[in-house]
Short mmCIF file of C-alpha atoms and ligand atoms in Angstrom, two decimals:
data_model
loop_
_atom_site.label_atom_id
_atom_site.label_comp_id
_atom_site.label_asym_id
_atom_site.label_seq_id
_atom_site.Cartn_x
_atom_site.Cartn_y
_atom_site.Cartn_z
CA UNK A 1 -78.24 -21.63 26.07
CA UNK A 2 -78.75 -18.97 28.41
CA UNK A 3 -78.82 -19.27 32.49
CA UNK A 4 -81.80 -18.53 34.10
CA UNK A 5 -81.62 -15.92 36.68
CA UNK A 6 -84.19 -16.71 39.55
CA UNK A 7 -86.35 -14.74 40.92
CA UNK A 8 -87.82 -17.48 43.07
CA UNK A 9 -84.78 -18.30 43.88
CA UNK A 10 -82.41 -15.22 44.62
CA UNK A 11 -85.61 -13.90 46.49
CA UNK A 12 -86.31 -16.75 49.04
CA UNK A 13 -82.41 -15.74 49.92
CA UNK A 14 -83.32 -12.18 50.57
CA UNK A 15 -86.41 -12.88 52.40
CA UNK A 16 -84.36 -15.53 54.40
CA UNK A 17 -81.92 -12.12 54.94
CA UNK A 18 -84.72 -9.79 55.99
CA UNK A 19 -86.26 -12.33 58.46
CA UNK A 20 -82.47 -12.50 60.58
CA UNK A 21 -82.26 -8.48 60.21
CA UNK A 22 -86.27 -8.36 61.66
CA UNK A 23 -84.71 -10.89 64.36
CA UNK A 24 -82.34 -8.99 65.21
CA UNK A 25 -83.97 -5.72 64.70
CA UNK A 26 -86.44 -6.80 67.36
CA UNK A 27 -83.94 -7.70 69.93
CA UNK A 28 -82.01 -4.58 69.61
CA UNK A 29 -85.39 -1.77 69.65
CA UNK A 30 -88.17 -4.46 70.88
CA UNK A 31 -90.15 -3.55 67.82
CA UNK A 32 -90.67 -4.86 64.52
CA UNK A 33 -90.87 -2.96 61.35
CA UNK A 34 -94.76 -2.32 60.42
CA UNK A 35 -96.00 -2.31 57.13
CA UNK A 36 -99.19 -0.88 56.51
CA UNK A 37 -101.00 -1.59 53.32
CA UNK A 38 -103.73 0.76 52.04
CA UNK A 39 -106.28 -0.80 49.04
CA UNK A 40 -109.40 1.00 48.03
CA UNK A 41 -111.77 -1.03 46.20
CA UNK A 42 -112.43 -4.67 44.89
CA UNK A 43 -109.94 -5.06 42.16
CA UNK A 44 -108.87 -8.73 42.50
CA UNK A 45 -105.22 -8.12 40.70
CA UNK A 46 -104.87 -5.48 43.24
CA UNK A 47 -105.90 -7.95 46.10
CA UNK A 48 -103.91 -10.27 45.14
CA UNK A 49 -100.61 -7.83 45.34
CA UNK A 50 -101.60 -6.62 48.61
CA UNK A 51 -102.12 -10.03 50.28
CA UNK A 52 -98.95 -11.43 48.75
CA UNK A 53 -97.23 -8.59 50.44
CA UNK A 54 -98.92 -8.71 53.53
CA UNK A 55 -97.68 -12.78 53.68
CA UNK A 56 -94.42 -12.50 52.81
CA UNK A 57 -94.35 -9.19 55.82
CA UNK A 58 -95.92 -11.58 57.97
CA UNK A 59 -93.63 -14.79 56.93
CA UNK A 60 -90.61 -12.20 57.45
CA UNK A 61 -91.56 -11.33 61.08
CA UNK A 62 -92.75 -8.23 60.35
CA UNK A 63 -96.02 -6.40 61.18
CA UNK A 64 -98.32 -6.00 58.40
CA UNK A 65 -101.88 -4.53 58.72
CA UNK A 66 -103.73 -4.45 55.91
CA UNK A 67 -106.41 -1.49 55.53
CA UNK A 68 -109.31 -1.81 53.08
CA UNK A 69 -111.68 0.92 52.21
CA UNK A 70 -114.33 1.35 50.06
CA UNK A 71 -113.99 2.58 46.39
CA UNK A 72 -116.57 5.51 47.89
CA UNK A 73 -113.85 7.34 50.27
CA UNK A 74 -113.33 10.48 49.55
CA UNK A 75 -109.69 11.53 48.78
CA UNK A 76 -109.83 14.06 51.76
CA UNK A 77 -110.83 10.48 53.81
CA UNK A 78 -107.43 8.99 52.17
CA UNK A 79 -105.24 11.84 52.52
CA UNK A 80 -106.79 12.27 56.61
CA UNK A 81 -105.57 8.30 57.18
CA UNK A 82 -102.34 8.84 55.59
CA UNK A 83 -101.63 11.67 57.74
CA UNK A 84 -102.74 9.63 60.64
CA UNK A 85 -100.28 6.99 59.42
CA UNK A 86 -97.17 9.56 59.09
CA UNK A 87 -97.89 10.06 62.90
CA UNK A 88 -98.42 6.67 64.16
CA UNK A 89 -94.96 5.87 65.62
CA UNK A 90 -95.78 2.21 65.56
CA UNK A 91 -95.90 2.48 61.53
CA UNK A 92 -92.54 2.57 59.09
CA UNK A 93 -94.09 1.85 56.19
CA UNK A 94 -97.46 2.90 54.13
CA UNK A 95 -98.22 1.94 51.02
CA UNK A 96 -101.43 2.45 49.02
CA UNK A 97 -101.64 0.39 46.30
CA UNK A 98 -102.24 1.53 43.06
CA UNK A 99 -104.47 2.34 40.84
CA UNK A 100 -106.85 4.64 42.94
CA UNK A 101 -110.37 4.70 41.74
CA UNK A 102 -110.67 7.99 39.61
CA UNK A 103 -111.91 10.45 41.47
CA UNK A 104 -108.52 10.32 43.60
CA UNK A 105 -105.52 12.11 42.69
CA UNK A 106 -102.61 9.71 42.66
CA UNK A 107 -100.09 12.12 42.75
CA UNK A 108 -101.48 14.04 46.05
CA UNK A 109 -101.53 10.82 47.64
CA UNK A 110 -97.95 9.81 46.90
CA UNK A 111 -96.64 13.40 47.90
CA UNK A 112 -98.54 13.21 51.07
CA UNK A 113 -96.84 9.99 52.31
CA UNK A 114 -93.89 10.50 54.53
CA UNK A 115 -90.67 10.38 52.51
CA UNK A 116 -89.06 8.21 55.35
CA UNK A 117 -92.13 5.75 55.27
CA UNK A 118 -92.63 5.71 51.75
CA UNK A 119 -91.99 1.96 50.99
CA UNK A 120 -92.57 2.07 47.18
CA UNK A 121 -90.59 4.92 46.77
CA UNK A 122 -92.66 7.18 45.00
CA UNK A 123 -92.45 10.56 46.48
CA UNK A 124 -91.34 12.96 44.18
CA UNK A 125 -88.39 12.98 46.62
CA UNK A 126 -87.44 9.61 46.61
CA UNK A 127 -87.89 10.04 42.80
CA UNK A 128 -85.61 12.82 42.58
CA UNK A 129 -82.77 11.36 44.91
CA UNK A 130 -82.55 8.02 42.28
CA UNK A 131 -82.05 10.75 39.79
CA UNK A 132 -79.41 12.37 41.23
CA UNK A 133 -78.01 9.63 42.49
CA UNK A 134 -77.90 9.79 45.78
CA UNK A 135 -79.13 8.05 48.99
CA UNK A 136 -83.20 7.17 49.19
CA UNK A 137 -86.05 4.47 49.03
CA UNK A 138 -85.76 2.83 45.31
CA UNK A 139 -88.67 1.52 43.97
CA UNK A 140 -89.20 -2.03 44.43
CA UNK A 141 -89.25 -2.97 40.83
CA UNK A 142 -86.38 -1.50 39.54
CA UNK A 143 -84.45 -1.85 42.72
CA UNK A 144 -85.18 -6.06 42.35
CA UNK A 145 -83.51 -5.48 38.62
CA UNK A 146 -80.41 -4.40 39.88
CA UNK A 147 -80.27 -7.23 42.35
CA UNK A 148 -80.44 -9.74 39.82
CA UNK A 149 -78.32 -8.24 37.34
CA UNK A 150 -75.82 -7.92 40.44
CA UNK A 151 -76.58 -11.73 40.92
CA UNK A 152 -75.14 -12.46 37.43
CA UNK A 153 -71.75 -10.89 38.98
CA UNK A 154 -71.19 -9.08 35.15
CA UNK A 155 -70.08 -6.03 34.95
CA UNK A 156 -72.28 -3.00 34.12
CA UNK A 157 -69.84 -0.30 33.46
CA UNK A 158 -69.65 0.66 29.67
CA UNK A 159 -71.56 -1.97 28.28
CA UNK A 160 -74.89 -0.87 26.22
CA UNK A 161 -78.06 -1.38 27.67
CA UNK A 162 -81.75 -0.69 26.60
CA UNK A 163 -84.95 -0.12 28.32
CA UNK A 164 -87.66 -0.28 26.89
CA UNK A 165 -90.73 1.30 28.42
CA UNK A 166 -90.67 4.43 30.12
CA UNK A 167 -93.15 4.74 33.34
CA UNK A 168 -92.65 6.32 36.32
CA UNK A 169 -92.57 3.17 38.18
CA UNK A 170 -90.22 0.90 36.28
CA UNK A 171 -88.51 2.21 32.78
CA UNK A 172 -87.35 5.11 33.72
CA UNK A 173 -85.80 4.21 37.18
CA UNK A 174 -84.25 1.38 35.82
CA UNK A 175 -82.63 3.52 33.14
CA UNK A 176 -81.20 5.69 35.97
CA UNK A 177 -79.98 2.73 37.81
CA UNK A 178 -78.26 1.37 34.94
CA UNK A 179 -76.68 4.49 34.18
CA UNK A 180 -75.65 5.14 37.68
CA UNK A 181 -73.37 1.63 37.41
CA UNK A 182 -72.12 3.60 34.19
CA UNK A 183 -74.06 1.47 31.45
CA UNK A 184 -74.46 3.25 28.50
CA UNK A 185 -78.39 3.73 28.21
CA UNK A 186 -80.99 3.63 25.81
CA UNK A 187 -84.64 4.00 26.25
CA UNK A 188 -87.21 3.03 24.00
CA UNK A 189 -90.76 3.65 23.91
CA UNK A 190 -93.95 3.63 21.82
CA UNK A 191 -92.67 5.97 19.09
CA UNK A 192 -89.37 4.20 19.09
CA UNK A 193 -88.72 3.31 15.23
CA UNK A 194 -85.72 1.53 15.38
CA UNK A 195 -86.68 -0.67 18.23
CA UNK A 196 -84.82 -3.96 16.86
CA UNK A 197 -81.70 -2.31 15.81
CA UNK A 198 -81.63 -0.51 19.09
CA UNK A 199 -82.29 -4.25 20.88
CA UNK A 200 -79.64 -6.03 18.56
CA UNK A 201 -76.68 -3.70 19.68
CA UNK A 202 -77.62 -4.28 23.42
CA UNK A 203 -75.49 -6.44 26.26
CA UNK A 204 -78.42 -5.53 28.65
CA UNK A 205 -82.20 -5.53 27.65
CA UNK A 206 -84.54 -4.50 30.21
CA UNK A 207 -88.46 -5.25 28.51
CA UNK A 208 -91.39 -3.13 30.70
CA UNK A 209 -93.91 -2.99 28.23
CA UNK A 210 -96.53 -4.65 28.67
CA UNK A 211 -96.37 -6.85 25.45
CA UNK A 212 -96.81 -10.26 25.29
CA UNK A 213 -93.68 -11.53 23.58
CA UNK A 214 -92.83 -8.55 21.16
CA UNK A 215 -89.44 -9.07 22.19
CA UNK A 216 -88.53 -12.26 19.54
CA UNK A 217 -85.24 -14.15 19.37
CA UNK A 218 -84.10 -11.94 16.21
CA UNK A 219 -83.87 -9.19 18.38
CA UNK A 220 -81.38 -10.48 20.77
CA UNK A 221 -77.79 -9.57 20.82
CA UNK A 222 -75.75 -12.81 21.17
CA UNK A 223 -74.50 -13.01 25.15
CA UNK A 224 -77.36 -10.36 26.14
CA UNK A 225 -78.56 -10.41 29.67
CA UNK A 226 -82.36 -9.93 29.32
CA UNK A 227 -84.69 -8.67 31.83
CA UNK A 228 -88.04 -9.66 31.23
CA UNK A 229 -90.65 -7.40 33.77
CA UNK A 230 -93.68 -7.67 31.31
CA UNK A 231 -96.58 -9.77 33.48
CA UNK A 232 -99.23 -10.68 30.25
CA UNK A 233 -102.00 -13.23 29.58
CA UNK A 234 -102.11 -15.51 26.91
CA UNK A 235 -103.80 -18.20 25.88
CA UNK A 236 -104.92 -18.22 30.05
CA UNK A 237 -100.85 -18.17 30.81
CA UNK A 238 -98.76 -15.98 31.95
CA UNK A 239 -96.33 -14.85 29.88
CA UNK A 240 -93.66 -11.69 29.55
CA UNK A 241 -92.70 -9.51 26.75
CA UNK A 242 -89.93 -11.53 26.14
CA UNK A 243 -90.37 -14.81 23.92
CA UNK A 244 -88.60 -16.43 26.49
CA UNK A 245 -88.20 -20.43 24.81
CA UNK A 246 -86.39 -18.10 21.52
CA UNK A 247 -84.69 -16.01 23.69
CA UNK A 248 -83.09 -18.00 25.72
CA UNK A 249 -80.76 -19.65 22.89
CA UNK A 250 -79.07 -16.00 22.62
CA UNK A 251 -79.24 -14.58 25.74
CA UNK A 252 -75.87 -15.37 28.63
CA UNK A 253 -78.86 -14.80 31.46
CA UNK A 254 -82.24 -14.13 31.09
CA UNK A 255 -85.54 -14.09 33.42
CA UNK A 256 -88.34 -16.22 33.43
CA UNK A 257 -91.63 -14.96 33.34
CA UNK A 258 -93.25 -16.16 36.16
CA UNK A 259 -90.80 -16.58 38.89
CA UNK A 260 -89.01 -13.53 37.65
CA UNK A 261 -89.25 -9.95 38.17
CA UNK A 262 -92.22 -10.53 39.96
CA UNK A 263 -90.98 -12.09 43.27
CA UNK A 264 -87.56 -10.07 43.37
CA UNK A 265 -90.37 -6.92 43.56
CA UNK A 266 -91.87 -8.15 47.31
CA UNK A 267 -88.28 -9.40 48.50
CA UNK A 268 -87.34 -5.55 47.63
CA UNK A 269 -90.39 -4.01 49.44
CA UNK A 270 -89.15 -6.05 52.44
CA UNK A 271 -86.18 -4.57 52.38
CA UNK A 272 -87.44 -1.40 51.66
CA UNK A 273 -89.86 -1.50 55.18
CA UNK A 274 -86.54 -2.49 56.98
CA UNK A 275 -84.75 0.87 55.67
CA UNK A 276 -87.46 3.05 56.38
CA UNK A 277 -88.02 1.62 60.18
CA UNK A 278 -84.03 2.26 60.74
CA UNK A 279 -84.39 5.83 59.37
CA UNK A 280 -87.31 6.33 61.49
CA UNK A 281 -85.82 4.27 64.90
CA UNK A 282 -82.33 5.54 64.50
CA UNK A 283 -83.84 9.26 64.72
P1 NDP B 301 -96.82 1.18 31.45
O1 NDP B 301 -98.03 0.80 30.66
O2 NDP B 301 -96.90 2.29 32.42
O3 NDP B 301 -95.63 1.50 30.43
C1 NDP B 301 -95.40 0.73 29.30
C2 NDP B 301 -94.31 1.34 28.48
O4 NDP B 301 -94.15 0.56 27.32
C3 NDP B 301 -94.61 2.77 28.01
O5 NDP B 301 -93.49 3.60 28.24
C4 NDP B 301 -94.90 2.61 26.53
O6 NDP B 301 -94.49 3.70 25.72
C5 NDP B 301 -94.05 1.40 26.18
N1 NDP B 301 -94.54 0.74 24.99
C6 NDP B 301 -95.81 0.41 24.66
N2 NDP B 301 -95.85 -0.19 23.45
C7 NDP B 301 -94.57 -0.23 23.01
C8 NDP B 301 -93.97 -0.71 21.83
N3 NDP B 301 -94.66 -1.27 20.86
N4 NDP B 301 -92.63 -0.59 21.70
C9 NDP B 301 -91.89 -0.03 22.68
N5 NDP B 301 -92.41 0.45 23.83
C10 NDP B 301 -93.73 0.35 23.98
O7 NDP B 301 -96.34 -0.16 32.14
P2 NDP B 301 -95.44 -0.44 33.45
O8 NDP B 301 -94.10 0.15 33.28
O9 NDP B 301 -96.21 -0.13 34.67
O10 NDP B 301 -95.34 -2.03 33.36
C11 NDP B 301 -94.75 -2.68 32.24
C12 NDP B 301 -94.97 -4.16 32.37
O11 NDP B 301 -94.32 -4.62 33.53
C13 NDP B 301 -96.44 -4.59 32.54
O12 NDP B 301 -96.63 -5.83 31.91
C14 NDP B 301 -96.60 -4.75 34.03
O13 NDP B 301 -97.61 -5.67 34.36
C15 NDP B 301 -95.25 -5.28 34.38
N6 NDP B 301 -94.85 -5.00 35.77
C16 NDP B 301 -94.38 -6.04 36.49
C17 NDP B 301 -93.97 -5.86 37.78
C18 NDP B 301 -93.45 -7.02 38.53
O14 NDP B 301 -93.22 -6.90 39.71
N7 NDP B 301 -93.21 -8.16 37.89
C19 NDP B 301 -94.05 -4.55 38.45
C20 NDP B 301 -94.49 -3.49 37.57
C21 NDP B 301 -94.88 -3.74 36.29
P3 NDP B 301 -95.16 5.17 25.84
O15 NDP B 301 -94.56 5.79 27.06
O16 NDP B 301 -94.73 5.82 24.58
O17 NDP B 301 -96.63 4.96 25.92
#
């Protein structure tokens, strides 16, 4: 039977982490790292992301202010208080939580963060720097996968790994990441035909889908380390894409689905907040 890789777990000791670096961030520039948090609307998923974040800033000793406008502003409105934000020397971090209510343009809003306060990582430049490889904010997500599979203390380099999904946000990062620690990588996707043969050759198997359970036993390789980001409802639980009870009798580690992915993703925006205030402070 597999071992469970906690995300509970592994992230309490990262938070733990972040709150000594905020101590001793404070002592050494008498300022904390600020995180502010931008949500337009009433979506209650949404509000629930944004106040678990703000907590675990707050629990952290970090500054978190938490702006909430009305699913009426204007994106000139949004893109005016974001380039307040880039200016506010008090703030290292902005983050506007997504999705943005239609009549905004996502992608404008993400460019027109600051790279060096961009906390989720999604300017195009941040983007592009993950791709090349080099130095820059990782997305939270993916950036929490990598921890964890770092946790298992297995080595990446040459073994066969698939992703499957392929956002922006989590798939294709992760693929990047994975290749940049020399895994050999796969991505699958919607049009994918092969998607079980692909899954039964792989030592790493990263599910972002979206899929309650499509990921079955059968399709395990024996030994795999599975990675289970999928957050779905069923039957009023919540559940992953992996079918983790199956799964677990093939896989060496695997993640639970809750306690998983999920709280690895805050522990990494911590971190995240910290690196942008020391590339802003250390100016
Ligand atoms: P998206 O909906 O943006 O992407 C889903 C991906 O899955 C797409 O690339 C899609 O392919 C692919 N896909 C859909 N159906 C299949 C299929 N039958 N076989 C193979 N691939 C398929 O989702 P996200 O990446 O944003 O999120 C994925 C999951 O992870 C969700 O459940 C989300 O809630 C969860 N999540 C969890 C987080 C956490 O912190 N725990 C953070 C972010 C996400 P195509 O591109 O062809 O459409």
């Amino acid at each position: 039977m597999g071992q469970i890789i906690s995300g509970k777990e592994l992230s309490k000791e990262i938070r733990a982490q972040v709150k000594e670096r905020v101590t001793a961030l404070k002592e050494q520039y008498q300022k904390v790292p600020h995180l502010v948090v931008i949500l337009v609307g009433e979506d209650p998923a949404s509000l629930s992301y944004v106040t678990a974040k703000e907590r675990a800033c707050l629990k952290a000793g970090m500054k978190s202010t938490l702006m909430r406008k009305e699913e009426t502003i204007t994106e000139e409105e949004l893109l005016a208080l974001i380039t307040q934000l880039n200016n506010d020397q008090d703030v290292h971090g902005v983050l506007v939580q997504l999705p943005l209510p239609k009549h905004i343009d996502e992608n404008k809003v993400i460019n027109a963060i600051q790279k060096e306060k961009d906390v989720d990582g999604f300017h195009p430049l941040n983007v592009a720097a993950v791709h090349l490889g080099e130095k820059g904010i990782l997305p939270a997500t993916p950036k929490g996968i990598m921890t964890m599979l770092n946790s298992t203390g297995i080595e990446l380099k040459g073994k066969s790994a698939l992703v499957i999904g392929r956002s922006n946000i989590v798939g294709k990062p992760v693929a990047m990441l994975l290749l940049k620690e020399h895994a050999t990588v796969t991505i699958a996707h919607s049009r994918t035909t092969n998607l079980k043969e692909l899954a039964l050759n792989a030592d790493v198997l990263v599910a972002a889908v979206g899929r309650a359970h499509m990921v079955t036993a059968d399709m395990i390789k024996d030994g795999a380390v599975v990675i289970d980001v999928g957050v779905n409802r069923l039957d009023d639980k919540l559940v992953g894409d992996v079918d983790f009870d199956g799964a677990k009798e093939k896989a060496s580690f695997i993640t639970p689905v809750p306690g998983g992915v999920g709280p690895m993703t805050i522990a990494s925006l911590l971190e995240n907040t910290i690196e942008c205030f020391l590339m802003l402070e250390s100016k």
